[in-house]
Amino acid sequence: MNLVARKDAIEKEIKEQQALLDANNSTMTTELIDNEGFPRGDIDVYTVRHARVRIIELRNDLKAVTDELAVALQAVFNSPEPESATEPSTSGHAQPEALKPFARVDGVAPSSPANEA
């Protein structure tokens, strides 16, 4: 499974676990006990605890996958381009239509880099 597909699968499972929390009117920080220290009767404490743990695990997995994806993208963008794209044409000269003038130089200032060249 490639990195993007793994990332998508993890994000999908996080949404599923979040839906379990939403179904119990709970969040990652909702108290699971009442004021007297007993488990709340209006939520399924086991399901909420299991969903919270799973979300934390999935967030860690997602971070690892996105880090791997970032490294892979860097490798793609830092790799040298194919030889055919960087080499000039076989004769060593560019096509005449590619060499259209874009500026006209009327003079060169003394002691400038252009003068030294």
Short mmCIF file of C-alpha atoms in Angstrom, two decimals:
data_model
loop_
_atom_site.label_atom_id
_atom_site.label_comp_id
_atom_site.label_asym_id
_atom_site.label_seq_id
_atom_site.Cartn_x
_atom_site.Cartn_y
_atom_site.Cartn_z
CA MET A 1 0.00 0.00 0.00
CA ASN A 2 1.46 3.35 -0.97
CA LEU A 3 1.85 6.22 1.47
CA VAL A 4 -1.10 8.29 0.24
CA ALA A 5 -3.45 5.30 0.45
CA ARG A 6 -2.23 4.53 3.99
CA LYS A 7 -2.75 8.18 4.96
CA ASP A 8 -6.28 8.14 3.54
CA ALA A 9 -7.10 4.87 5.35
CA ILE A 10 -5.86 6.25 8.66
CA GLU A 11 -7.85 9.48 8.23
CA LYS A 12 -10.96 7.45 7.42
CA GLU A 13 -10.57 5.34 10.55
CA ILE A 14 -10.03 8.47 12.68
CA LYS A 15 -13.35 9.81 11.35
CA GLU A 16 -15.05 6.51 12.22
CA GLN A 17 -13.71 6.61 15.77
CA GLN A 18 -14.73 10.26 16.07
CA ALA A 19 -18.24 9.24 15.00
CA LEU A 20 -18.33 6.80 17.93
CA LEU A 21 -17.45 9.63 20.28
CA ASP A 22 -20.10 11.86 18.69
CA ALA A 23 -22.72 9.13 19.06
CA ASN A 24 -22.03 9.12 22.80
CA ASN A 25 -22.07 12.93 23.06
CA SER A 26 -18.44 12.82 24.05
CA THR A 27 -15.11 14.32 23.00
CA MET A 28 -11.49 13.51 23.72
CA THR A 29 -11.71 15.50 26.96
CA THR A 30 -15.23 14.78 28.24
CA GLU A 31 -15.33 13.56 31.84
CA LEU A 32 -16.24 9.88 32.10
CA ILE A 33 -17.20 10.00 35.77
CA ASP A 34 -19.81 12.03 37.60
CA ASN A 35 -19.32 14.36 40.57
CA GLU A 36 -19.40 11.43 42.98
CA GLY A 37 -16.71 9.48 41.12
CA PHE A 38 -18.98 6.89 39.48
CA PRO A 39 -19.00 6.12 35.76
CA ARG A 40 -21.52 8.22 33.90
CA GLY A 41 -24.69 6.38 33.00
CA ASP A 42 -25.56 8.43 29.93
CA ILE A 43 -22.55 7.30 27.88
CA ASP A 44 -20.94 3.97 27.00
CA VAL A 45 -17.70 4.46 28.93
CA TYR A 46 -16.00 1.40 27.42
CA THR A 47 -16.71 2.51 23.84
CA VAL A 48 -15.59 6.07 24.54
CA ARG A 49 -12.35 4.95 26.19
CA HIS A 50 -11.60 2.50 23.39
CA ALA A 51 -12.32 5.16 20.73
CA ARG A 52 -10.08 7.69 22.50
CA VAL A 53 -7.19 5.25 22.69
CA ARG A 54 -7.62 4.26 19.06
CA ILE A 55 -7.74 7.93 17.93
CA ILE A 56 -4.49 8.63 19.79
CA GLU A 57 -2.84 5.60 18.16
CA LEU A 58 -4.10 6.63 14.73
CA ARG A 59 -2.88 10.21 15.17
CA ASN A 60 0.59 8.86 15.94
CA ASP A 61 0.42 6.59 12.88
CA LEU A 62 -0.78 9.50 10.73
CA LYS A 63 2.14 11.65 11.87
CA ALA A 64 4.60 8.88 10.99
CA VAL A 65 3.04 8.39 7.54
CA THR A 66 3.01 12.13 6.79
CA ASP A 67 6.67 12.34 7.83
CA GLU A 68 7.48 9.45 5.45
CA LEU A 69 5.47 11.17 2.73
CA ALA A 70 7.41 14.41 3.26
CA VAL A 71 10.72 12.56 2.95
CA ALA A 72 9.52 10.83 -0.22
CA LEU A 73 8.40 14.15 -1.74
CA GLN A 74 11.74 15.73 -0.90
CA ALA A 75 13.52 12.85 -2.61
CA VAL A 76 11.39 13.33 -5.71
CA PHE A 77 11.98 17.06 -5.92
CA ASN A 78 15.69 16.85 -5.07
CA SER A 79 16.46 14.13 -7.61
CA PRO A 80 18.27 15.22 -10.77
CA GLU A 81 16.10 15.68 -13.82
CA PRO A 82 16.34 13.16 -16.64
CA GLU A 83 19.27 13.68 -19.00
CA SER A 84 17.10 14.34 -22.04
CA ALA A 85 15.39 17.31 -20.42
CA THR A 86 18.62 19.04 -19.38
CA GLU A 87 20.75 18.39 -22.48
CA PRO A 88 20.64 20.81 -25.38
CA SER A 89 19.67 19.50 -28.80
CA THR A 90 21.97 17.08 -30.57
CA SER A 91 23.66 19.75 -32.69
CA GLY A 92 24.51 21.82 -29.63
CA HIS A 93 22.52 24.81 -30.90
CA ALA A 94 19.04 25.81 -29.92
CA GLN A 95 16.23 26.17 -32.40
CA PRO A 96 16.23 29.58 -34.15
CA GLU A 97 12.66 30.37 -33.03
CA ALA A 98 13.70 29.82 -29.39
CA LEU A 99 16.34 32.58 -29.62
CA LYS A 100 14.17 35.63 -30.11
CA PRO A 101 15.71 38.81 -28.67
CA PHE A 102 13.97 40.17 -25.60
CA ALA A 103 16.09 43.25 -24.86
CA ARG A 104 18.41 45.68 -26.61
CA VAL A 105 21.62 46.87 -24.96
CA ASP A 106 22.58 50.40 -25.95
CA GLY A 107 25.62 50.71 -23.73
CA VAL A 108 27.62 49.19 -20.90
CA ALA A 109 28.70 51.14 -17.81
CA PRO A 110 32.42 51.16 -16.99
CA SER A 111 33.51 48.79 -14.17
CA SER A 112 30.23 46.85 -14.39
CA PRO A 113 30.07 43.04 -14.53
CA ALA A 114 28.91 43.31 -18.15
CA ASN A 115 31.96 45.40 -19.01
CA GLU A 116 34.27 42.86 -17.41
CA ALA A 117 32.64 40.01 -19.31
#
